[in-house]
């Protein structure tokens, strides 16, 4: 049995029986034996032995990740992370998507206890300002993970609340889709630009309408974000909500005077979007409000075409009853 087969069966004792790891067993199919051991939750002692036996923590796999990336992704303890750093692993190595171990410490922040790893990497001089291939910062990822503690920590360390991805998305855009009202309020309080638009002309309200949070939508509207702002496809926030299945938000936007008869550059109505998302409640509501049942896109597609494409039997039946 070789080392890879033994580790696959969680048999780490094999390392005590061999003096030297054959060079051909240090790597296999674009993966390193050290990375594999970490993925298999090998204890610290085994990691130390592997490094002593010439397993290189800086060897990268086919994703461009070194042993530190793998340790962070697999929730390794600080003892193993410390061992790798003491063995000379590059703390700021970027993988194929230019993500560092510090980025992954936030991306894989599944438990509050993992905040200790983030703080530890900062103490060890990880580049907290590193950007990914798409120019996402650690703050963008923290907003996705809904962690106010980490967001505040990063702000205290000097990260820019208005940093942008290559698509001109700010941390606030991410927060409006994935975070809580508390986080959004905090970001705006410290200077986040609530009127910023992406390269696709999406406002923070467009992002919020993907979240299905009426509370967040109301807050942004109160802050003055344009209800009738349009993306580069001429989609309004109402189009976004009809795609996201939130009848509450649809009703709220209509009460606020959003244009019900707006169309995209493909001539799609909000009813087309609702039919595509299988939301019978929203479809019924829009029809009651007078949205054109027989509107056609520039490809001559009706709302019934969209409902059929989405295999929504309830919506199809309703539209047929309405003689669509």
PDB file of C-alpha atoms in Angstrom:
ATOM      1  CA  UNK A   1       0.000   0.000   0.000  1.00  0.00           C
ATOM      2  CA  UNK A   2       1.391   3.433  -0.920  1.00  0.00           C
ATOM      3  CA  UNK A   3       1.014   6.600   1.150  1.00  0.00           C
ATOM      4  CA  UNK A   4      -1.920   7.949  -0.869  1.00  0.00           C
ATOM      5  CA  UNK A   5      -3.927   4.745  -0.408  1.00  0.00           C
ATOM      6  CA  UNK A   6      -3.115   4.674   3.301  1.00  0.00           C
ATOM      7  CA  UNK A   7      -4.135   8.298   3.824  1.00  0.00           C
ATOM      8  CA  UNK A   8      -7.348   7.698   1.909  1.00  0.00           C
ATOM      9  CA  UNK A   9      -8.200   5.082   4.541  1.00  0.00           C
ATOM     10  CA  UNK A  10      -7.116   7.500   7.292  1.00  0.00           C
ATOM     11  CA  UNK A  11      -4.143   5.252   8.053  1.00  0.00           C
ATOM     12  CA  UNK A  12      -1.459   7.779   8.974  1.00  0.00           C
ATOM     13  CA  UNK A  13       0.693   5.224  10.830  1.00  0.00           C
ATOM     14  CA  UNK A  14       2.359   4.282   7.544  1.00  0.00           C
ATOM     15  CA  UNK A  15       4.591   7.347   7.906  1.00  0.00           C
ATOM     16  CA  UNK A  16       6.310   5.808  10.923  1.00  0.00           C
ATOM     17  CA  UNK A  17       7.253   2.762   8.853  1.00  0.00           C
ATOM     18  CA  UNK A  18       9.104   4.519   6.057  1.00  0.00           C
ATOM     19  CA  UNK A  19      12.340   6.468   6.268  1.00  0.00           C
ATOM     20  CA  UNK A  20      11.860   8.516   3.123  1.00  0.00           C
ATOM     21  CA  UNK A  21       8.864   9.302   0.949  1.00  0.00           C
ATOM     22  CA  UNK A  22       9.541   8.305  -2.669  1.00  0.00           C
ATOM     23  CA  UNK A  23       9.682  11.442  -4.816  1.00  0.00           C
ATOM     24  CA  UNK A  24       6.949  10.120  -7.115  1.00  0.00           C
ATOM     25  CA  UNK A  25       4.587   9.859  -4.130  1.00  0.00           C
ATOM     26  CA  UNK A  26       5.013  13.498  -3.070  1.00  0.00           C
ATOM     27  CA  UNK A  27       2.648  14.569  -5.855  1.00  0.00           C
ATOM     28  CA  UNK A  28      -0.137  12.826  -7.750  1.00  0.00           C
ATOM     29  CA  UNK A  29      -2.435  14.088 -10.507  1.00  0.00           C
ATOM     30  CA  UNK A  30      -1.860  17.750  -9.700  1.00  0.00           C
ATOM     31  CA  UNK A  31      -2.202  17.338  -5.914  1.00  0.00           C
ATOM     32  CA  UNK A  32       0.463  17.127  -3.216  1.00  0.00           C
ATOM     33  CA  UNK A  33       0.615  14.523  -0.462  1.00  0.00           C
ATOM     34  CA  UNK A  34       0.778  17.304   2.141  1.00  0.00           C
ATOM     35  CA  UNK A  35      -2.375  18.944   0.818  1.00  0.00           C
ATOM     36  CA  UNK A  36      -4.096  15.560   0.731  1.00  0.00           C
ATOM     37  CA  UNK A  37      -3.129  14.844   4.342  1.00  0.00           C
ATOM     38  CA  UNK A  38      -4.591  18.189   5.427  1.00  0.00           C
ATOM     39  CA  UNK A  39      -7.796  17.479   3.496  1.00  0.00           C
ATOM     40  CA  UNK A  40      -8.008  14.118   5.291  1.00  0.00           C
ATOM     41  CA  UNK A  41      -7.827  15.936   8.653  1.00  0.00           C
ATOM     42  CA  UNK A  42      -4.445  14.440   9.533  1.00  0.00           C
ATOM     43  CA  UNK A  43      -3.225  15.444  13.017  1.00  0.00           C
ATOM     44  CA  UNK A  44      -0.454  17.982  13.564  1.00  0.00           C
ATOM     45  CA  UNK A  45       2.159  15.298  14.212  1.00  0.00           C
ATOM     46  CA  UNK A  46       1.588  13.777  10.761  1.00  0.00           C
ATOM     47  CA  UNK A  47       1.854  17.182   9.076  1.00  0.00           C
ATOM     48  CA  UNK A  48       5.152  17.793  10.883  1.00  0.00           C
ATOM     49  CA  UNK A  49       6.509  14.395   9.824  1.00  0.00           C
ATOM     50  CA  UNK A  50       5.528  14.982   6.194  1.00  0.00           C
ATOM     51  CA  UNK A  51       7.363  18.299   6.157  1.00  0.00           C
ATOM     52  CA  UNK A  52      10.428  16.678   7.752  1.00  0.00           C
ATOM     53  CA  UNK A  53      10.279  14.055   5.023  1.00  0.00           C
ATOM     54  CA  UNK A  54      10.519  16.771   2.334  1.00  0.00           C
ATOM     55  CA  UNK A  55       6.854  17.430   1.595  1.00  0.00           C
ATOM     56  CA  UNK A  56       6.958  21.042   0.391  1.00  0.00           C
ATOM     57  CA  UNK A  57       4.228  23.291   1.859  1.00  0.00           C
ATOM     58  CA  UNK A  58       4.752  25.711  -1.044  1.00  0.00           C
ATOM     59  CA  UNK A  59       4.013  23.149  -3.748  1.00  0.00           C
ATOM     60  CA  UNK A  60       0.797  24.135  -5.462  1.00  0.00           C
ATOM     61  CA  UNK A  61      -2.018  21.974  -6.778  1.00  0.00           C
ATOM     62  CA  UNK A  62      -3.862  22.323 -10.083  1.00  0.00           C
ATOM     63  CA  UNK A  63      -5.901  25.198  -8.590  1.00  0.00           C
ATOM     64  CA  UNK A  64      -2.731  27.090  -7.676  1.00  0.00           C
ATOM     65  CA  UNK A  65      -3.266  26.499  -3.942  1.00  0.00           C
ATOM     66  CA  UNK A  66      -0.526  25.747  -1.465  1.00  0.00           C
ATOM     67  CA  UNK A  67      -0.808  23.905   1.852  1.00  0.00           C
ATOM     68  CA  UNK A  68      -1.965  27.038   3.680  1.00  0.00           C
ATOM     69  CA  UNK A  69      -4.884  27.536   1.283  1.00  0.00           C
ATOM     70  CA  UNK A  70      -5.881  23.907   1.850  1.00  0.00           C
ATOM     71  CA  UNK A  71      -5.561  24.189   5.631  1.00  0.00           C
ATOM     72  CA  UNK A  72      -7.827  27.246   5.745  1.00  0.00           C
ATOM     73  CA  UNK A  73     -10.396  25.751   3.352  1.00  0.00           C
ATOM     74  CA  UNK A  74     -10.556  22.556   5.436  1.00  0.00           C
ATOM     75  CA  UNK A  75     -10.897  24.380   8.777  1.00  0.00           C
ATOM     76  CA  UNK A  76      -7.528  23.236  10.116  1.00  0.00           C
ATOM     77  CA  UNK A  77      -6.623  24.420  13.593  1.00  0.00           C
ATOM     78  CA  UNK A  78      -4.240  27.264  14.331  1.00  0.00           C
ATOM     79  CA  UNK A  79      -1.638  24.682  15.415  1.00  0.00           C
ATOM     80  CA  UNK A  80      -1.445  23.292  11.863  1.00  0.00           C
ATOM     81  CA  UNK A  81      -1.567  26.769  10.317  1.00  0.00           C
ATOM     82  CA  UNK A  82       1.274  27.820  12.627  1.00  0.00           C
ATOM     83  CA  UNK A  83       3.272  24.716  11.681  1.00  0.00           C
ATOM     84  CA  UNK A  84       2.936  25.552   7.977  1.00  0.00           C
ATOM     85  CA  UNK A  85       3.962  29.176   8.498  1.00  0.00           C
ATOM     86  CA  UNK A  86       6.969  28.113  10.563  1.00  0.00           C
ATOM     87  CA  UNK A  87       7.885  25.767   7.720  1.00  0.00           C
ATOM     88  CA  UNK A  88       8.067  28.667   5.298  1.00  0.00           C
ATOM     89  CA  UNK A  89       4.735  28.405   3.492  1.00  0.00           C
ATOM     90  CA  UNK A  90       3.908  31.580   1.568  1.00  0.00           C
ATOM     91  CA  UNK A  91       1.178  33.379   3.488  1.00  0.00           C
ATOM     92  CA  UNK A  92       0.244  35.551   0.503  1.00  0.00           C
ATOM     93  CA  UNK A  93       0.343  32.953  -2.281  1.00  0.00           C
ATOM     94  CA  UNK A  94      -2.472  33.632  -4.756  1.00  0.00           C
ATOM     95  CA  UNK A  95      -4.297  30.772  -6.447  1.00  0.00           C
ATOM     96  CA  UNK A  96      -5.624  30.737 -10.011  1.00  0.00           C
ATOM     97  CA  UNK A  97      -8.370  33.202  -9.040  1.00  0.00           C
ATOM     98  CA  UNK A  98      -5.822  35.357  -7.160  1.00  0.00           C
ATOM     99  CA  UNK A  99      -7.357  34.389  -3.818  1.00  0.00           C
ATOM    100  CA  UNK A 100      -5.059  34.206  -0.814  1.00  0.00           C
ATOM    101  CA  UNK A 101      -5.350  32.161   2.362  1.00  0.00           C
ATOM    102  CA  UNK A 102      -6.648  35.328   4.035  1.00  0.00           C
ATOM    103  CA  UNK A 103      -9.497  35.550   1.519  1.00  0.00           C
ATOM    104  CA  UNK A 104     -10.357  31.905   2.222  1.00  0.00           C
ATOM    105  CA  UNK A 105     -10.299  32.468   5.985  1.00  0.00           C
ATOM    106  CA  UNK A 106     -13.317  34.729   5.411  1.00  0.00           C
ATOM    107  CA  UNK A 107     -14.956  32.780   2.580  1.00  0.00           C
ATOM    108  CA  UNK A 108     -14.973  29.666   4.806  1.00  0.00           C
ATOM    109  CA  UNK A 109     -16.023  31.505   7.957  1.00  0.00           C
ATOM    110  CA  UNK A 110     -18.665  28.961   8.982  1.00  0.00           C
ATOM    111  CA  UNK A 111     -18.242  29.254  12.753  1.00  0.00           C
ATOM    112  CA  UNK A 112     -17.656  32.314  14.988  1.00  0.00           C
ATOM    113  CA  UNK A 113     -14.609  30.531  16.443  1.00  0.00           C
ATOM    114  CA  UNK A 114     -12.881  30.809  13.045  1.00  0.00           C
ATOM    115  CA  UNK A 115     -12.553  34.575  13.546  1.00  0.00           C
ATOM    116  CA  UNK A 116      -9.486  33.643  15.602  1.00  0.00           C
ATOM    117  CA  UNK A 117      -7.838  32.358  12.423  1.00  0.00           C
ATOM    118  CA  UNK A 118      -8.498  35.675  10.664  1.00  0.00           C
ATOM    119  CA  UNK A 119      -6.928  37.597  13.547  1.00  0.00           C
ATOM    120  CA  UNK A 120      -3.988  35.182  13.627  1.00  0.00           C
ATOM    121  CA  UNK A 121      -3.274  35.692   9.917  1.00  0.00           C
ATOM    122  CA  UNK A 122      -3.388  39.464  10.426  1.00  0.00           C
ATOM    123  CA  UNK A 123      -0.857  39.103  13.280  1.00  0.00           C
ATOM    124  CA  UNK A 124       1.356  37.086  10.924  1.00  0.00           C
ATOM    125  CA  UNK A 125       1.307  39.950   8.388  1.00  0.00           C
ATOM    126  CA  UNK A 126      -1.036  38.462   5.806  1.00  0.00           C
ATOM    127  CA  UNK A 127      -1.755  40.978   3.057  1.00  0.00           C
ATOM    128  CA  UNK A 128      -5.259  42.007   4.056  1.00  0.00           C
ATOM    129  CA  UNK A 129      -5.485  44.397   1.090  1.00  0.00           C
ATOM    130  CA  UNK A 130      -4.913  41.685  -1.538  1.00  0.00           C
ATOM    131  CA  UNK A 131      -7.471  41.581  -4.342  1.00  0.00           C
ATOM    132  CA  UNK A 132      -8.749  38.636  -6.334  1.00  0.00           C
ATOM    133  CA  UNK A 133      -8.766  38.242 -10.102  1.00  0.00           C
ATOM    134  CA  UNK A 134     -12.067  40.139 -10.072  1.00  0.00           C
ATOM    135  CA  UNK A 135     -10.672  42.731  -7.620  1.00  0.00           C
ATOM    136  CA  UNK A 136     -12.818  41.543  -4.728  1.00  0.00           C
ATOM    137  CA  UNK A 137     -11.397  42.488  -1.344  1.00  0.00           C
ATOM    138  CA  UNK A 138     -11.631  40.684   1.963  1.00  0.00           C
ATOM    139  CA  UNK A 139     -14.379  43.167   2.850  1.00  0.00           C
ATOM    140  CA  UNK A 140     -16.513  42.016  -0.088  1.00  0.00           C
ATOM    141  CA  UNK A 141     -16.290  38.435   1.201  1.00  0.00           C
ATOM    142  CA  UNK A 142     -17.041  39.492   4.785  1.00  0.00           C
ATOM    143  CA  UNK A 143     -20.230  41.169   3.556  1.00  0.00           C
ATOM    144  CA  UNK A 144     -21.227  37.915   1.869  1.00  0.00           C
ATOM    145  CA  UNK A 145     -20.687  36.013   5.125  1.00  0.00           C
ATOM    146  CA  UNK A 146     -22.907  38.387   7.165  1.00  0.00           C
ATOM    147  CA  UNK A 147     -20.224  38.840   9.829  1.00  0.00           C
ATOM    148  CA  UNK A 148     -20.386  42.299  11.387  1.00  0.00           C
ATOM    149  CA  UNK A 149     -17.465  41.418  13.677  1.00  0.00           C
ATOM    150  CA  UNK A 150     -15.190  40.642  10.744  1.00  0.00           C
ATOM    151  CA  UNK A 151     -16.420  43.666   8.786  1.00  0.00           C
ATOM    152  CA  UNK A 152     -15.607  45.962  11.719  1.00  0.00           C
ATOM    153  CA  UNK A 153     -12.221  44.281  12.155  1.00  0.00           C
ATOM    154  CA  UNK A 154     -11.344  44.839   8.492  1.00  0.00           C
ATOM    155  CA  UNK A 155     -12.488  48.465   8.589  1.00  0.00           C
ATOM    156  CA  UNK A 156     -10.339  49.021  11.695  1.00  0.00           C
ATOM    157  CA  UNK A 157      -7.405  47.513   9.778  1.00  0.00           C
ATOM    158  CA  UNK A 158      -7.902  50.078   7.020  1.00  0.00           C
ATOM    159  CA  UNK A 159      -9.901  48.395   4.261  1.00  0.00           C
ATOM    160  CA  UNK A 160     -11.820  50.774   2.003  1.00  0.00           C
ATOM    161  CA  UNK A 161     -15.582  50.636   2.494  1.00  0.00           C
ATOM    162  CA  UNK A 162     -16.020  51.858  -1.102  1.00  0.00           C
ATOM    163  CA  UNK A 163     -13.559  49.487  -2.792  1.00  0.00           C
ATOM    164  CA  UNK A 164     -14.801  48.146  -6.144  1.00  0.00           C
ATOM    165  CA  UNK A 165     -14.618  44.893  -8.071  1.00  0.00           C
ATOM    166  CA  UNK A 166     -13.889  44.953 -11.802  1.00  0.00           C
ATOM    167  CA  UNK A 167     -17.669  45.214 -12.226  1.00  0.00           C
ATOM    168  CA  UNK A 168     -17.759  48.273  -9.938  1.00  0.00           C
ATOM    169  CA  UNK A 169     -19.510  46.336  -7.165  1.00  0.00           C
ATOM    170  CA  UNK A 170     -18.919  47.751  -3.695  1.00  0.00           C
ATOM    171  CA  UNK A 171     -19.065  45.875  -0.378  1.00  0.00           C
ATOM    172  CA  UNK A 172     -22.455  47.572   0.102  1.00  0.00           C
ATOM    173  CA  UNK A 173     -23.770  45.937  -3.087  1.00  0.00           C
ATOM    174  CA  UNK A 174     -22.731  42.548  -1.677  1.00  0.00           C
ATOM    175  CA  UNK A 175     -24.207  43.353   1.737  1.00  0.00           C
ATOM    176  CA  UNK A 176     -27.562  44.340   0.234  1.00  0.00           C
ATOM    177  CA  UNK A 177     -27.865  40.912  -1.388  1.00  0.00           C
ATOM    178  CA  UNK A 178     -26.337  38.666   1.273  1.00  0.00           C
ATOM    179  CA  UNK A 179     -26.152  40.481   4.617  1.00  0.00           C
ATOM    180  CA  UNK A 180     -28.404  41.923   7.305  1.00  0.00           C
ATOM    181  CA  UNK A 181     -29.921  45.356   7.791  1.00  0.00           C
ATOM    182  CA  UNK A 182     -27.579  45.910  10.739  1.00  0.00           C
ATOM    183  CA  UNK A 183     -24.543  45.491   8.478  1.00  0.00           C
ATOM    184  CA  UNK A 184     -25.999  47.720   5.759  1.00  0.00           C
ATOM    185  CA  UNK A 185     -26.740  50.452   8.300  1.00  0.00           C
ATOM    186  CA  UNK A 186     -23.179  50.189   9.621  1.00  0.00           C
ATOM    187  CA  UNK A 187     -21.592  50.436   6.160  1.00  0.00           C
ATOM    188  CA  UNK A 188     -23.668  53.495   5.251  1.00  0.00           C
ATOM    189  CA  UNK A 189     -22.908  55.064   8.634  1.00  0.00           C
ATOM    190  CA  UNK A 190     -19.150  54.844   7.961  1.00  0.00           C
ATOM    191  CA  UNK A 191     -19.427  56.286   4.462  1.00  0.00           C
ATOM    192  CA  UNK A 192     -20.515  53.598   1.999  1.00  0.00           C
ATOM    193  CA  UNK A 193     -21.951  55.222  -1.138  1.00  0.00           C
ATOM    194  CA  UNK A 194     -25.616  54.221  -1.281  1.00  0.00           C
ATOM    195  CA  UNK A 195     -26.031  55.615  -4.811  1.00  0.00           C
ATOM    196  CA  UNK A 196     -23.146  53.697  -6.435  1.00  0.00           C
ATOM    197  CA  UNK A 197     -23.988  51.716  -9.576  1.00  0.00           C
ATOM    198  CA  UNK A 198     -22.185  48.737 -11.063  1.00  0.00           C
ATOM    199  CA  UNK A 199     -20.861  48.602 -14.612  1.00  0.00           C
ATOM    200  CA  UNK A 200     -24.240  47.067 -15.472  1.00  0.00           C
ATOM    201  CA  UNK A 201     -26.020  50.065 -13.888  1.00  0.00           C
ATOM    202  CA  UNK A 202     -27.348  47.973 -11.008  1.00  0.00           C
ATOM    203  CA  UNK A 203     -28.027  49.941  -7.822  1.00  0.00           C
ATOM    204  CA  UNK A 204     -27.819  48.604  -4.290  1.00  0.00           C
ATOM    205  CA  UNK A 205     -31.618  48.351  -4.482  1.00  0.00           C
ATOM    206  CA  UNK A 206     -31.352  45.942  -7.424  1.00  0.00           C
ATOM    207  CA  UNK A 207     -29.063  43.775  -5.249  1.00  0.00           C
ATOM    208  CA  UNK A 208     -31.435  44.038  -2.285  1.00  0.00           C
ATOM    209  CA  UNK A 209     -34.331  42.881  -4.450  1.00  0.00           C
ATOM    210  CA  UNK A 210     -32.464  39.601  -4.971  1.00  0.00           C
ATOM    211  CA  UNK A 211     -32.332  39.085  -1.194  1.00  0.00           C
ATOM    212  CA  UNK A 212     -36.105  38.917  -0.630  1.00  0.00           C
ATOM    213  CA  UNK A 213     -35.704  41.175   2.418  1.00  0.00           C
ATOM    214  CA  UNK A 214     -38.536  43.704   2.593  1.00  0.00           C
ATOM    215  CA  UNK A 215     -36.828  45.342   5.569  1.00  0.00           C
ATOM    216  CA  UNK A 216     -33.675  46.086   3.553  1.00  0.00           C
ATOM    217  CA  UNK A 217     -35.644  47.260   0.510  1.00  0.00           C
ATOM    218  CA  UNK A 218     -37.673  49.677   2.658  1.00  0.00           C
ATOM    219  CA  UNK A 219     -34.521  51.028   4.290  1.00  0.00           C
ATOM    220  CA  UNK A 220     -32.831  51.752   0.949  1.00  0.00           C
ATOM    221  CA  UNK A 221     -35.946  53.407  -0.465  1.00  0.00           C
ATOM    222  CA  UNK A 222     -36.064  55.628   2.632  1.00  0.00           C
ATOM    223  CA  UNK A 223     -32.422  56.493   1.931  1.00  0.00           C
ATOM    224  CA  UNK A 224     -33.470  57.812  -1.465  1.00  0.00           C
ATOM    225  CA  UNK A 225     -32.290  55.068  -3.807  1.00  0.00           C
ATOM    226  CA  UNK A 226     -34.119  55.442  -7.134  1.00  0.00           C
ATOM    227  CA  UNK A 227     -37.106  53.087  -7.405  1.00  0.00           C
ATOM    228  CA  UNK A 228     -37.134  53.303 -11.198  1.00  0.00           C
ATOM    229  CA  UNK A 229     -33.397  52.985 -11.854  1.00  0.00           C
ATOM    230  CA  UNK A 230     -32.634  50.730 -14.823  1.00  0.00           C
ATOM    231  CA  UNK A 231     -29.820  48.327 -15.595  1.00  0.00           C
ATOM    232  CA  UNK A 232     -28.028  48.191 -18.928  1.00  0.00           C
ATOM    233  CA  UNK A 233     -30.746  45.736 -20.013  1.00  0.00           C
ATOM    234  CA  UNK A 234     -33.373  48.268 -18.929  1.00  0.00           C
ATOM    235  CA  UNK A 235     -34.446  46.077 -16.005  1.00  0.00           C
ATOM    236  CA  UNK A 236     -35.974  47.859 -13.022  1.00  0.00           C
ATOM    237  CA  UNK A 237     -35.956  46.721  -9.413  1.00  0.00           C
ATOM    238  CA  UNK A 238     -39.480  45.397 -10.007  1.00  0.00           C
ATOM    239  CA  UNK A 239     -38.143  43.063 -12.709  1.00  0.00           C
ATOM    240  CA  UNK A 240     -35.584  41.788 -10.185  1.00  0.00           C
ATOM    241  CA  UNK A 241     -38.198  41.190  -7.481  1.00  0.00           C
ATOM    242  CA  UNK A 242     -40.544  39.367  -9.853  1.00  0.00           C
ATOM    243  CA  UNK A 243     -37.655  37.030 -10.598  1.00  0.00           C
ATOM    244  CA  UNK A 244     -36.973  36.527  -6.872  1.00  0.00           C
ATOM    245  CA  UNK A 245     -40.463  35.457  -5.775  1.00  0.00           C
ATOM    246  CA  UNK A 246     -41.244  38.006  -3.054  1.00  0.00           C
ATOM    247  CA  UNK A 247     -44.874  39.098  -3.277  1.00  0.00           C
ATOM    248  CA  UNK A 248     -44.436  41.341  -0.219  1.00  0.00           C
ATOM    249  CA  UNK A 249     -41.725  43.379  -1.925  1.00  0.00           C
ATOM    250  CA  UNK A 250     -43.678  43.517  -5.196  1.00  0.00           C
ATOM    251  CA  UNK A 251     -46.684  44.973  -3.342  1.00  0.00           C
ATOM    252  CA  UNK A 252     -44.493  47.444  -1.482  1.00  0.00           C
ATOM    253  CA  UNK A 253     -42.834  48.707  -4.673  1.00  0.00           C
ATOM    254  CA  UNK A 254     -46.188  49.059  -6.416  1.00  0.00           C
ATOM    255  CA  UNK A 255     -47.539  51.023  -3.439  1.00  0.00           C
ATOM    256  CA  UNK A 256     -44.488  53.275  -3.761  1.00  0.00           C
ATOM    257  CA  UNK A 257     -45.415  54.033  -7.362  1.00  0.00           C
ATOM    258  CA  UNK A 258     -42.942  51.926  -9.305  1.00  0.00           C
ATOM    259  CA  UNK A 259     -43.793  51.675 -13.014  1.00  0.00           C
ATOM    260  CA  UNK A 260     -45.760  48.444 -13.566  1.00  0.00           C
ATOM    261  CA  UNK A 261     -45.644  48.660 -17.349  1.00  0.00           C
ATOM    262  CA  UNK A 262     -41.898  48.993 -17.690  1.00  0.00           C
ATOM    263  CA  UNK A 263     -40.167  46.798 -20.278  1.00  0.00           C
ATOM    264  CA  UNK A 264     -36.609  45.622 -20.787  1.00  0.00           C
ATOM    265  CA  UNK A 265     -34.672  46.236 -23.986  1.00  0.00           C
ATOM    266  CA  UNK A 266     -35.947  42.809 -25.077  1.00  0.00           C
ATOM    267  CA  UNK A 267     -39.486  44.122 -24.454  1.00  0.00           C
ATOM    268  CA  UNK A 268     -40.039  41.799 -21.478  1.00  0.00           C
ATOM    269  CA  UNK A 269     -42.627  42.940 -18.949  1.00  0.00           C
ATOM    270  CA  UNK A 270     -42.489  42.270 -15.222  1.00  0.00           C
ATOM    271  CA  UNK A 271     -45.099  39.578 -15.892  1.00  0.00           C
ATOM    272  CA  UNK A 272     -42.645  37.777 -18.181  1.00  0.00           C
ATOM    273  CA  UNK A 273     -40.169  37.729 -15.279  1.00  0.00           C
ATOM    274  CA  UNK A 274     -42.786  36.465 -12.816  1.00  0.00           C
ATOM    275  CA  UNK A 275     -43.800  33.656 -15.175  1.00  0.00           C
ATOM    276  CA  UNK A 276     -40.180  32.651 -15.581  1.00  0.00           C
ATOM    277  CA  UNK A 277     -39.777  32.338 -11.799  1.00  0.00           C
ATOM    278  CA  UNK A 278     -42.831  30.114 -11.217  1.00  0.00           C
ATOM    279  CA  UNK A 279     -44.530  32.528  -8.819  1.00  0.00           C
ATOM    280  CA  UNK A 280     -48.289  32.092  -9.202  1.00  0.00           C
ATOM    281  CA  UNK A 281     -49.043  34.614  -6.429  1.00  0.00           C
ATOM    282  CA  UNK A 282     -47.027  37.351  -8.119  1.00  0.00           C
ATOM    283  CA  UNK A 283     -48.487  36.493 -11.535  1.00  0.00           C
ATOM    284  CA  UNK A 284     -52.041  36.793 -10.162  1.00  0.00           C
ATOM    285  CA  UNK A 285     -51.221  40.066  -8.412  1.00  0.00           C
ATOM    286  CA  UNK A 286     -49.700  41.640 -11.530  1.00  0.00           C
ATOM    287  CA  UNK A 287     -52.664  40.578 -13.647  1.00  0.00           C
ATOM    288  CA  UNK A 288     -55.034  42.110 -11.070  1.00  0.00           C
ATOM    289  CA  UNK A 289     -53.010  45.313 -11.341  1.00  0.00           C
ATOM    290  CA  UNK A 290     -53.526  45.385 -15.091  1.00  0.00           C
ATOM    291  CA  UNK A 291     -50.175  44.265 -16.477  1.00  0.00           C
ATOM    292  CA  UNK A 292     -50.667  43.217 -20.099  1.00  0.00           C
ATOM    293  CA  UNK A 293     -51.306  39.459 -20.335  1.00  0.00           C
ATOM    294  CA  UNK A 294     -50.561  39.443 -24.046  1.00  0.00           C
ATOM    295  CA  UNK A 295     -47.346  41.422 -24.066  1.00  0.00           C
ATOM    296  CA  UNK A 296     -44.703  40.038 -26.398  1.00  0.00           C
ATOM    297  CA  UNK A 297     -40.934  40.272 -26.393  1.00  0.00           C
ATOM    298  CA  UNK A 298     -39.014  41.249 -29.514  1.00  0.00           C
ATOM    299  CA  UNK A 299     -38.689  37.493 -30.151  1.00  0.00           C
ATOM    300  CA  UNK A 300     -42.509  37.353 -30.136  1.00  0.00           C
ATOM    301  CA  UNK A 301     -42.571  35.399 -26.854  1.00  0.00           C
ATOM    302  CA  UNK A 302     -45.649  35.697 -24.642  1.00  0.00           C
ATOM    303  CA  UNK A 303     -45.805  35.231 -20.887  1.00  0.00           C
ATOM    304  CA  UNK A 304     -47.203  31.756 -21.592  1.00  0.00           C
ATOM    305  CA  UNK A 305     -44.009  30.884 -23.466  1.00  0.00           C
ATOM    306  CA  UNK A 306     -42.016  31.884 -20.378  1.00  0.00           C
ATOM    307  CA  UNK A 307     -44.244  29.853 -18.045  1.00  0.00           C
ATOM    308  CA  UNK A 308     -43.980  26.781 -20.280  1.00  0.00           C
ATOM    309  CA  UNK A 309     -40.210  27.111 -20.382  1.00  0.00           C
ATOM    310  CA  UNK A 310     -40.191  27.067 -16.574  1.00  0.00           C
ATOM    311  CA  UNK A 311     -42.527  24.040 -16.357  1.00  0.00           C
ATOM    312  CA  UNK A 312     -44.843  25.890 -13.988  1.00  0.00           C
ATOM    313  CA  UNK A 313     -48.132  23.992 -14.315  1.00  0.00           C
ATOM    314  CA  UNK A 314     -50.054  26.252 -11.907  1.00  0.00           C
ATOM    315  CA  UNK A 315     -49.011  29.387 -13.770  1.00  0.00           C
ATOM    316  CA  UNK A 316     -49.701  27.783 -17.161  1.00  0.00           C
ATOM    317  CA  UNK A 317     -53.190  26.730 -16.060  1.00  0.00           C
ATOM    318  CA  UNK A 318     -53.928  30.214 -14.698  1.00  0.00           C
ATOM    319  CA  UNK A 319     -52.783  31.910 -17.912  1.00  0.00           C
ATOM    320  CA  UNK A 320     -54.859  29.567 -20.073  1.00  0.00           C
ATOM    321  CA  UNK A 321     -57.916  30.256 -17.904  1.00  0.00           C
ATOM    322  CA  UNK A 322     -57.269  33.943 -18.549  1.00  0.00           C
ATOM    323  CA  UNK A 323     -57.260  33.140 -22.294  1.00  0.00           C
ATOM    324  CA  UNK A 324     -53.666  34.197 -22.641  1.00  0.00           C
TER     325      UNK A 324
END
